[in-house]
mmCIF file with all atom_site columns, C-alpha atoms in Angstrom:
data_model
loop_
_atom_site.group_PDB
_atom_site.id
_atom_site.type_symbol
_atom_site.label_atom_id
_atom_site.label_alt_id
_atom_site.label_comp_id
_atom_site.label_asym_id
_atom_site.label_entity_id
_atom_site.label_seq_id
_atom_site.pdbx_PDB_ins_code
_atom_site.Cartn_x
_atom_site.Cartn_y
_atom_site.Cartn_z
_atom_site.occupancy
_atom_site.B_iso_or_equiv
_atom_site.pdbx_formal_charge
_atom_site.auth_seq_id
_atom_site.auth_comp_id
_atom_site.auth_asym_id
_atom_site.auth_atom_id
_atom_site.pdbx_PDB_model_num
ATOM 1   C CA . MET A 1 1   ? -14.215 97.799  68.268  1.00 0.00 ? 1   MET A CA 1
ATOM 2   C CA . ALA A 1 2   ? -17.232 95.678  67.832  1.00 0.00 ? 2   ALA A CA 1
ATOM 3   C CA . HIS A 1 3   ? -19.397 95.908  70.881  1.00 0.00 ? 3   HIS A CA 1
ATOM 4   C CA . GLN A 1 4   ? -22.259 93.349  71.071  1.00 0.00 ? 4   GLN A CA 1
ATOM 5   C CA . TRP A 1 5   ? -25.113 92.722  73.477  1.00 0.00 ? 5   TRP A CA 1
ATOM 6   C CA . TYR A 1 6   ? -23.486 89.303  75.625  1.00 0.00 ? 6   TYR A CA 1
ATOM 7   C CA . SER A 1 7   ? -25.616 87.104  77.696  1.00 0.00 ? 7   SER A CA 1
ATOM 8   C CA . ILE A 1 8   ? -24.867 87.386  81.168  1.00 0.00 ? 8   ILE A CA 1
ATOM 9   C CA . GLN A 1 9   ? -26.203 83.743  83.313  1.00 0.00 ? 9   GLN A CA 1
ATOM 10  C CA . THR A 1 10  ? -25.696 84.418  87.640  1.00 0.00 ? 10  THR A CA 1
ATOM 11  C CA . TYR A 1 11  ? -27.127 82.673  90.652  1.00 0.00 ? 11  TYR A CA 1
ATOM 12  C CA . GLY A 1 12  ? -29.431 84.969  90.822  1.00 0.00 ? 12  GLY A CA 1
ATOM 13  C CA . SER A 1 13  ? -28.364 87.911  92.424  1.00 0.00 ? 13  SER A CA 1
ATOM 14  C CA . GLU A 1 14  ? -28.293 89.953  89.287  1.00 0.00 ? 14  GLU A CA 1
ATOM 15  C CA . ARG A 1 15  ? -28.226 93.438  90.037  1.00 0.00 ? 15  ARG A CA 1
ATOM 16  C CA . ALA A 1 16  ? -25.307 92.878  92.504  1.00 0.00 ? 16  ALA A CA 1
ATOM 17  C CA . VAL A 1 17  ? -23.766 91.140  89.524  1.00 0.00 ? 17  VAL A CA 1
ATOM 18  C CA . ARG A 1 18  ? -24.748 94.557  87.324  1.00 0.00 ? 18  ARG A CA 1
ATOM 19  C CA . ILE A 1 19  ? -23.101 96.558  90.143  1.00 0.00 ? 19  ILE A CA 1
ATOM 20  C CA . ALA A 1 20  ? -19.829 94.651  91.008  1.00 0.00 ? 20  ALA A CA 1
ATOM 21  C CA . ILE A 1 21  ? -19.604 94.800  86.686  1.00 0.00 ? 21  ILE A CA 1
ATOM 22  C CA . LEU A 1 22  ? -19.909 98.205  86.669  1.00 0.00 ? 22  LEU A CA 1
ATOM 23  C CA . ASN A 1 23  ? -17.537 99.103  89.828  1.00 0.00 ? 23  ASN A CA 1
ATOM 24  C CA . MET A 1 24  ? -15.211 97.143  87.962  1.00 0.00 ? 24  MET A CA 1
ATOM 25  C CA . ILE A 1 25  ? -15.359 99.264  85.203  1.00 0.00 ? 25  ILE A CA 1
ATOM 26  C CA . GLU A 1 26  ? -15.104 102.699 86.752  1.00 0.00 ? 26  GLU A CA 1
ATOM 27  C CA . GLU A 1 27  ? -11.906 100.422 88.947  1.00 0.00 ? 27  GLU A CA 1
ATOM 28  C CA . MET A 1 28  ? -9.963  99.231  86.516  1.00 0.00 ? 28  MET A CA 1
ATOM 29  C CA . GLY A 1 29  ? -11.231 101.800 83.478  1.00 0.00 ? 29  GLY A CA 1
ATOM 30  C CA . LEU A 1 30  ? -12.407 99.894  81.497  1.00 0.00 ? 30  LEU A CA 1
ATOM 31  C CA . GLN A 1 31  ? -15.769 101.989 79.659  1.00 0.00 ? 31  GLN A CA 1
ATOM 32  C CA . ASP A 1 32  ? -13.661 100.996 76.031  1.00 0.00 ? 32  ASP A CA 1
ATOM 33  C CA . PHE A 1 33  ? -14.952 97.923  76.348  1.00 0.00 ? 33  PHE A CA 1
ATOM 34  C CA . ILE A 1 34  ? -18.584 97.775  78.370  1.00 0.00 ? 34  ILE A CA 1
ATOM 35  C CA . SER A 1 35  ? -19.944 100.168 77.028  1.00 0.00 ? 35  SER A CA 1
ATOM 36  C CA . GLU A 1 36  ? -23.572 99.302  78.553  1.00 0.00 ? 36  GLU A CA 1
ATOM 37  C CA . VAL A 1 37  ? -24.821 96.888  81.512  1.00 0.00 ? 37  VAL A CA 1
ATOM 38  C CA . ILE A 1 38  ? -28.476 96.161  82.254  1.00 0.00 ? 38  ILE A CA 1
ATOM 39  C CA . VAL A 1 39  ? -30.802 93.889  84.342  1.00 0.00 ? 39  VAL A CA 1
ATOM 40  C CA . PRO A 1 40  ? -34.694 94.449  82.826  1.00 0.00 ? 40  PRO A CA 1
ATOM 41  C CA . THR A 1 41  ? -37.315 94.023  85.121  1.00 0.00 ? 41  THR A CA 1
ATOM 42  C CA . GLU A 1 42  ? -41.261 94.895  86.424  1.00 0.00 ? 42  GLU A CA 1
ATOM 43  C CA . ASP A 1 43  ? -43.061 96.021  88.101  1.00 0.00 ? 43  ASP A CA 1
ATOM 44  C CA . VAL A 1 44  ? -45.767 94.087  89.800  1.00 0.00 ? 44  VAL A CA 1
ATOM 45  C CA . ILE A 1 45  ? -48.297 94.733  92.744  1.00 0.00 ? 45  ILE A CA 1
ATOM 46  C CA . GLU A 1 46  ? -48.332 93.327  95.719  1.00 0.00 ? 46  GLU A CA 1
ATOM 47  C CA . VAL A 1 47  ? -51.049 92.731  98.367  1.00 0.00 ? 47  VAL A CA 1
ATOM 48  C CA . LYS A 1 48  ? -49.868 91.700  102.316 1.00 0.00 ? 48  LYS A CA 1
ATOM 49  C CA . ASP A 1 49  ? -51.329 92.815  104.912 1.00 0.00 ? 49  ASP A CA 1
ATOM 50  C CA . GLY A 1 50  ? -54.245 94.748  103.232 1.00 0.00 ? 50  GLY A CA 1
ATOM 51  C CA . LYS A 1 51  ? -51.924 97.216  101.947 1.00 0.00 ? 51  LYS A CA 1
ATOM 52  C CA . LYS A 1 52  ? -50.470 97.766  99.056  1.00 0.00 ? 52  LYS A CA 1
ATOM 53  C CA . LYS A 1 53  ? -47.287 97.332  97.635  1.00 0.00 ? 53  LYS A CA 1
ATOM 54  C CA . ILE A 1 54  ? -45.361 97.494  93.964  1.00 0.00 ? 54  ILE A CA 1
ATOM 55  C CA . THR A 1 55  ? -42.072 95.928  93.380  1.00 0.00 ? 55  THR A CA 1
ATOM 56  C CA . GLU A 1 56  ? -39.515 95.260  90.817  1.00 0.00 ? 56  GLU A CA 1
ATOM 57  C CA . ARG A 1 57  ? -38.478 91.945  90.213  1.00 0.00 ? 57  ARG A CA 1
ATOM 58  C CA . SER A 1 58  ? -36.354 91.027  87.137  1.00 0.00 ? 58  SER A CA 1
ATOM 59  C CA . LEU A 1 59  ? -38.092 89.763  83.586  1.00 0.00 ? 59  LEU A CA 1
ATOM 60  C CA . TYR A 1 60  ? -35.248 87.199  82.778  1.00 0.00 ? 60  TYR A CA 1
ATOM 61  C CA . SER A 1 61  ? -33.877 85.273  86.712  1.00 0.00 ? 61  SER A CA 1
ATOM 62  C CA . GLY A 1 62  ? -31.058 84.719  86.454  1.00 0.00 ? 62  GLY A CA 1
ATOM 63  C CA . TYR A 1 63  ? -29.646 86.937  83.666  1.00 0.00 ? 63  TYR A CA 1
ATOM 64  C CA . VAL A 1 64  ? -28.427 89.928  82.637  1.00 0.00 ? 64  VAL A CA 1
ATOM 65  C CA . PHE A 1 65  ? -27.128 91.313  79.749  1.00 0.00 ? 65  PHE A CA 1
ATOM 66  C CA . ALA A 1 66  ? -24.373 93.547  78.117  1.00 0.00 ? 66  ALA A CA 1
ATOM 67  C CA . ASN A 1 67  ? -22.972 94.918  75.495  1.00 0.00 ? 67  ASN A CA 1
ATOM 68  C CA . ILE A 1 68  ? -18.824 94.709  75.290  1.00 0.00 ? 68  ILE A CA 1
ATOM 69  C CA . ASP A 1 69  ? -16.080 94.557  72.986  1.00 0.00 ? 69  ASP A CA 1
ATOM 70  C CA . LEU A 1 70  ? -15.093 91.562  74.235  1.00 0.00 ? 70  LEU A CA 1
ATOM 71  C CA . ASN A 1 71  ? -11.891 90.145  74.443  1.00 0.00 ? 71  ASN A CA 1
ATOM 72  C CA . THR A 1 72  ? -10.524 87.242  76.982  1.00 0.00 ? 72  THR A CA 1
ATOM 73  C CA . GLU A 1 73  ? -9.479  89.800  78.974  1.00 0.00 ? 73  GLU A CA 1
ATOM 74  C CA . VAL A 1 74  ? -12.623 90.962  79.811  1.00 0.00 ? 74  VAL A CA 1
ATOM 75  C CA . GLN A 1 75  ? -14.586 87.452  79.152  1.00 0.00 ? 75  GLN A CA 1
ATOM 76  C CA . HIS A 1 76  ? -11.899 86.121  82.818  1.00 0.00 ? 76  HIS A CA 1
ATOM 77  C CA . LEU A 1 77  ? -12.214 89.662  84.622  1.00 0.00 ? 77  LEU A CA 1
ATOM 78  C CA . ILE A 1 78  ? -16.538 89.429  84.270  1.00 0.00 ? 78  ILE A CA 1
ATOM 79  C CA . THR A 1 79  ? -16.879 85.709  84.847  1.00 0.00 ? 79  THR A CA 1
ATOM 80  C CA . ALA A 1 80  ? -14.617 86.200  88.206  1.00 0.00 ? 80  ALA A CA 1
ATOM 81  C CA . LEU A 1 81  ? -16.603 88.223  89.487  1.00 0.00 ? 81  LEU A CA 1
ATOM 82  C CA . PRO A 1 82  ? -18.515 86.196  92.425  1.00 0.00 ? 82  PRO A CA 1
ATOM 83  C CA . LYS A 1 83  ? -22.470 85.441  91.776  1.00 0.00 ? 83  LYS A CA 1
ATOM 84  C CA . VAL A 1 84  ? -20.771 85.033  87.509  1.00 0.00 ? 84  VAL A CA 1
ATOM 85  C CA . SER A 1 85  ? -21.676 81.444  85.976  1.00 0.00 ? 85  SER A CA 1
ATOM 86  C CA . GLY A 1 86  ? -20.842 82.311  82.831  1.00 0.00 ? 86  GLY A CA 1
ATOM 87  C CA . PHE A 1 87  ? -21.108 84.050  79.654  1.00 0.00 ? 87  PHE A CA 1
ATOM 88  C CA . ILE A 1 88  ? -24.667 82.485  77.337  1.00 0.00 ? 88  ILE A CA 1
ATOM 89  C CA . GLY A 1 89  ? -22.507 80.242  74.643  1.00 0.00 ? 89  GLY A CA 1
ATOM 90  C CA . GLU A 1 90  ? -21.096 77.231  73.115  1.00 0.00 ? 90  GLU A CA 1
ATOM 91  C CA . ALA A 1 91  ? -17.915 75.591  74.438  1.00 0.00 ? 91  ALA A CA 1
ATOM 92  C CA . ASN A 1 92  ? -16.668 78.452  76.910  1.00 0.00 ? 92  ASN A CA 1
ATOM 93  C CA . THR A 1 93  ? -17.173 80.413  73.290  1.00 0.00 ? 93  THR A CA 1
ATOM 94  C CA . PRO A 1 94  ? -20.322 83.371  74.478  1.00 0.00 ? 94  PRO A CA 1
ATOM 95  C CA . THR A 1 95  ? -22.400 83.672  72.264  1.00 0.00 ? 95  THR A CA 1
ATOM 96  C CA . PRO A 1 96  ? -23.307 87.179  71.288  1.00 0.00 ? 96  PRO A CA 1
ATOM 97  C CA . LEU A 1 97  ? -27.087 87.731  71.388  1.00 0.00 ? 97  LEU A CA 1
ATOM 98  C CA . SER A 1 98  ? -28.988 88.438  67.614  1.00 0.00 ? 98  SER A CA 1
ATOM 99  C CA . GLU A 1 99  ? -30.428 92.201  66.743  1.00 0.00 ? 99  GLU A CA 1
ATOM 100 C CA . HIS A 1 100 ? -33.606 91.352  67.338  1.00 0.00 ? 100 HIS A CA 1
ATOM 101 C CA . ASP A 1 101 ? -33.593 89.098  70.551  1.00 0.00 ? 101 ASP A CA 1
ATOM 102 C CA . ILE A 1 102 ? -31.640 92.712  72.097  1.00 0.00 ? 102 ILE A CA 1
ATOM 103 C CA . ASN A 1 103 ? -34.211 94.567  70.794  1.00 0.00 ? 103 ASN A CA 1
ATOM 104 C CA . VAL A 1 104 ? -37.002 92.699  72.442  1.00 0.00 ? 104 VAL A CA 1
ATOM 105 C CA . ILE A 1 105 ? -35.012 93.450  75.953  1.00 0.00 ? 105 ILE A CA 1
ATOM 106 C CA . LEU A 1 106 ? -34.171 97.085  75.558  1.00 0.00 ? 106 LEU A CA 1
ATOM 107 C CA . ASP A 1 107 ? -37.906 97.777  73.945  1.00 0.00 ? 107 ASP A CA 1
ATOM 108 C CA . ARG A 1 108 ? -39.372 96.001  77.555  1.00 0.00 ? 108 ARG A CA 1
ATOM 109 C CA . VAL A 1 109 ? -36.655 97.646  79.131  1.00 0.00 ? 109 VAL A CA 1
ATOM 110 C CA . ASN A 1 110 ? -37.607 101.331 77.565  1.00 0.00 ? 110 ASN A CA 1
ATOM 111 C CA . ASN A 1 111 ? -41.088 100.869 77.594  1.00 0.00 ? 111 ASN A CA 1
ATOM 112 C CA . ARG A 1 112 ? -42.299 99.091  81.123  1.00 0.00 ? 112 ARG A CA 1
ATOM 113 C CA . ALA A 1 113 ? -45.240 98.266  80.846  1.00 0.00 ? 113 ALA A CA 1
ATOM 114 C CA . ALA A 1 114 ? -47.794 98.861  84.269  1.00 0.00 ? 114 ALA A CA 1
ATOM 115 C CA . PRO A 1 115 ? -47.878 97.147  86.834  1.00 0.00 ? 115 PRO A CA 1
ATOM 116 C CA . LYS A 1 116 ? -49.001 93.858  86.944  1.00 0.00 ? 116 LYS A CA 1
ATOM 117 C CA . PRO A 1 117 ? -50.634 91.440  89.417  1.00 0.00 ? 117 PRO A CA 1
ATOM 118 C CA . LYS A 1 118 ? -48.207 89.436  90.879  1.00 0.00 ? 118 LYS A CA 1
ATOM 119 C CA . VAL A 1 119 ? -50.334 86.998  91.554  1.00 0.00 ? 119 VAL A CA 1
ATOM 120 C CA . TYR A 1 120 ? -52.819 85.319  89.067  1.00 0.00 ? 120 TYR A CA 1
ATOM 121 C CA . PHE A 1 121 ? -56.299 82.925  89.252  1.00 0.00 ? 121 PHE A CA 1
ATOM 122 C CA . ASP A 1 122 ? -57.422 81.292  87.077  1.00 0.00 ? 122 ASP A CA 1
ATOM 123 C CA . ASN A 1 123 ? -61.506 80.396  86.257  1.00 0.00 ? 123 ASN A CA 1
ATOM 124 C CA . GLY A 1 124 ? -63.358 78.459  88.263  1.00 0.00 ? 124 GLY A CA 1
ATOM 125 C CA . GLU A 1 125 ? -61.142 79.543  91.278  1.00 0.00 ? 125 GLU A CA 1
ATOM 126 C CA . THR A 1 126 ? -62.036 79.782  94.870  1.00 0.00 ? 126 THR A CA 1
ATOM 127 C CA . VAL A 1 127 ? -61.316 83.194  96.431  1.00 0.00 ? 127 VAL A CA 1
ATOM 128 C CA . ARG A 1 128 ? -62.184 84.625  100.099 1.00 0.00 ? 128 ARG A CA 1
ATOM 129 C CA . ILE A 1 129 ? -63.225 88.178  99.414  1.00 0.00 ? 129 ILE A CA 1
ATOM 130 C CA . ILE A 1 130 ? -61.600 90.310  101.661 1.00 0.00 ? 130 ILE A CA 1
ATOM 131 C CA . ASP A 1 131 ? -62.215 94.251  100.778 1.00 0.00 ? 131 ASP A CA 1
ATOM 132 C CA . GLY A 1 132 ? -65.816 95.502  100.423 1.00 0.00 ? 132 GLY A CA 1
ATOM 133 C CA . PRO A 1 133 ? -69.412 94.946  100.719 1.00 0.00 ? 133 PRO A CA 1
ATOM 134 C CA . PHE A 1 134 ? -69.007 91.324  99.787  1.00 0.00 ? 134 PHE A CA 1
ATOM 135 C CA . ALA A 1 135 ? -66.366 90.932  102.027 1.00 0.00 ? 135 ALA A CA 1
ATOM 136 C CA . ASN A 1 136 ? -65.621 87.342  104.091 1.00 0.00 ? 136 ASN A CA 1
ATOM 137 C CA . PHE A 1 137 ? -67.780 85.721  100.814 1.00 0.00 ? 137 PHE A CA 1
ATOM 138 C CA . THR A 1 138 ? -66.829 83.168  98.770  1.00 0.00 ? 138 THR A CA 1
ATOM 139 C CA . ALA A 1 139 ? -67.314 83.338  94.722  1.00 0.00 ? 139 ALA A CA 1
ATOM 140 C CA . THR A 1 140 ? -65.809 81.073  92.274  1.00 0.00 ? 140 THR A CA 1
ATOM 141 C CA . VAL A 1 141 ? -63.717 82.354  89.393  1.00 0.00 ? 141 VAL A CA 1
ATOM 142 C CA . ASP A 1 142 ? -65.936 83.380  86.308  1.00 0.00 ? 142 ASP A CA 1
ATOM 143 C CA . GLU A 1 143 ? -62.908 85.756  84.478  1.00 0.00 ? 143 GLU A CA 1
ATOM 144 C CA . TYR A 1 144 ? -59.472 87.540  85.205  1.00 0.00 ? 144 TYR A CA 1
ATOM 145 C CA . ASP A 1 145 ? -59.184 90.828  83.209  1.00 0.00 ? 145 ASP A CA 1
ATOM 146 C CA . LEU A 1 146 ? -55.543 90.972  83.694  1.00 0.00 ? 146 LEU A CA 1
ATOM 147 C CA . GLU A 1 147 ? -55.355 94.181  81.811  1.00 0.00 ? 147 GLU A CA 1
ATOM 148 C CA . HIS A 1 148 ? -57.679 96.334  84.311  1.00 0.00 ? 148 HIS A CA 1
ATOM 149 C CA . GLY A 1 149 ? -57.197 94.102  87.181  1.00 0.00 ? 149 GLY A CA 1
ATOM 150 C CA . THR A 1 150 ? -60.049 92.901  87.626  1.00 0.00 ? 150 THR A CA 1
ATOM 151 C CA . LEU A 1 151 ? -62.450 89.741  88.584  1.00 0.00 ? 151 LEU A CA 1
ATOM 152 C CA . LYS A 1 152 ? -65.609 88.680  87.872  1.00 0.00 ? 152 LYS A CA 1
ATOM 153 C CA . LEU A 1 153 ? -66.611 86.442  90.299  1.00 0.00 ? 153 LEU A CA 1
ATOM 154 C CA . ASN A 1 154 ? -69.555 84.523  91.109  1.00 0.00 ? 154 ASN A CA 1
ATOM 155 C CA . VAL A 1 155 ? -71.023 84.706  94.934  1.00 0.00 ? 155 VAL A CA 1
ATOM 156 C CA . SER A 1 156 ? -73.964 83.044  96.576  1.00 0.00 ? 156 SER A CA 1
ATOM 157 C CA . ILE A 1 157 ? -75.886 85.104  98.598  1.00 0.00 ? 157 ILE A CA 1
ATOM 158 C CA . PHE A 1 158 ? -78.714 83.545  99.890  1.00 0.00 ? 158 PHE A CA 1
ATOM 159 C CA . GLY A 1 159 ? -78.232 80.555  97.625  1.00 0.00 ? 159 GLY A CA 1
ATOM 160 C CA . ARG A 1 160 ? -78.224 82.190  93.899  1.00 0.00 ? 160 ARG A CA 1
ATOM 161 C CA . ALA A 1 161 ? -75.377 83.407  91.932  1.00 0.00 ? 161 ALA A CA 1
ATOM 162 C CA . THR A 1 162 ? -75.030 86.716  92.176  1.00 0.00 ? 162 THR A CA 1
ATOM 163 C CA . PRO A 1 163 ? -71.914 88.357  88.915  1.00 0.00 ? 163 PRO A CA 1
ATOM 164 C CA . VAL A 1 164 ? -70.146 90.458  91.101  1.00 0.00 ? 164 VAL A CA 1
ATOM 165 C CA . ASP A 1 165 ? -66.693 92.655  88.955  1.00 0.00 ? 165 ASP A CA 1
ATOM 166 C CA . ILE A 1 166 ? -64.047 93.805  91.769  1.00 0.00 ? 166 ILE A CA 1
ATOM 167 C CA . SER A 1 167 ? -61.035 93.942  91.950  1.00 0.00 ? 167 SER A CA 1
ATOM 168 C CA . TYR A 1 168 ? -58.294 91.718  92.105  1.00 0.00 ? 168 TYR A CA 1
ATOM 169 C CA . THR A 1 169 ? -56.668 93.251  95.241  1.00 0.00 ? 169 THR A CA 1
ATOM 170 C CA . GLN A 1 170 ? -60.012 92.623  97.117  1.00 0.00 ? 170 GLN A CA 1
ATOM 171 C CA . VAL A 1 171 ? -59.549 89.027  97.510  1.00 0.00 ? 171 VAL A CA 1
ATOM 172 C CA . GLU A 1 172 ? -57.175 85.989  98.578  1.00 0.00 ? 172 GLU A CA 1
ATOM 173 C CA . LYS A 1 173 ? -56.864 82.340  96.853  1.00 0.00 ? 173 LYS A CA 1
ATOM 174 C CA . ILE A 1 174 ? -57.576 80.022  98.873  1.00 0.00 ? 174 ILE A CA 1
ATOM 175 C CA . ILE A 1 175 ? -55.133 77.662  99.847  1.00 0.00 ? 175 ILE A CA 1
#
């Protein structure tokens, strides 16, 4: 059996497609043909109504990856599933992922990074501080340390620009 990794394109419902494939494997006894189905995700931190919430976001939106011993029947069964667009490849011929590509994907799945902020800030962007001793002040972003989740801001206090280090969860973008 020649199992290889394939990329299956979906209509945005990666998790639902993964579950449908897993159910199909159980119902039809396809364990010999499909050995693994993954949807790589990462954790992101959102702030809603002043509360921090960690949610999962797909790393490769619109794609499910499966380790398959592909034949025409299995290919047709998978492409017939709801929300499946098809396999990635040329002229209806699925192209397996290279070993390097799948190793990068599997590494990201197995070695999940710390949760990342869902919101990104640009230097020079104006934000409003919503928490802490500088609440309700407006500031300008000087630096955004994504790794530590902190911002270096310039806050105007009594007409003077004062540098402040603050967590990104304590500010909101001004739209």
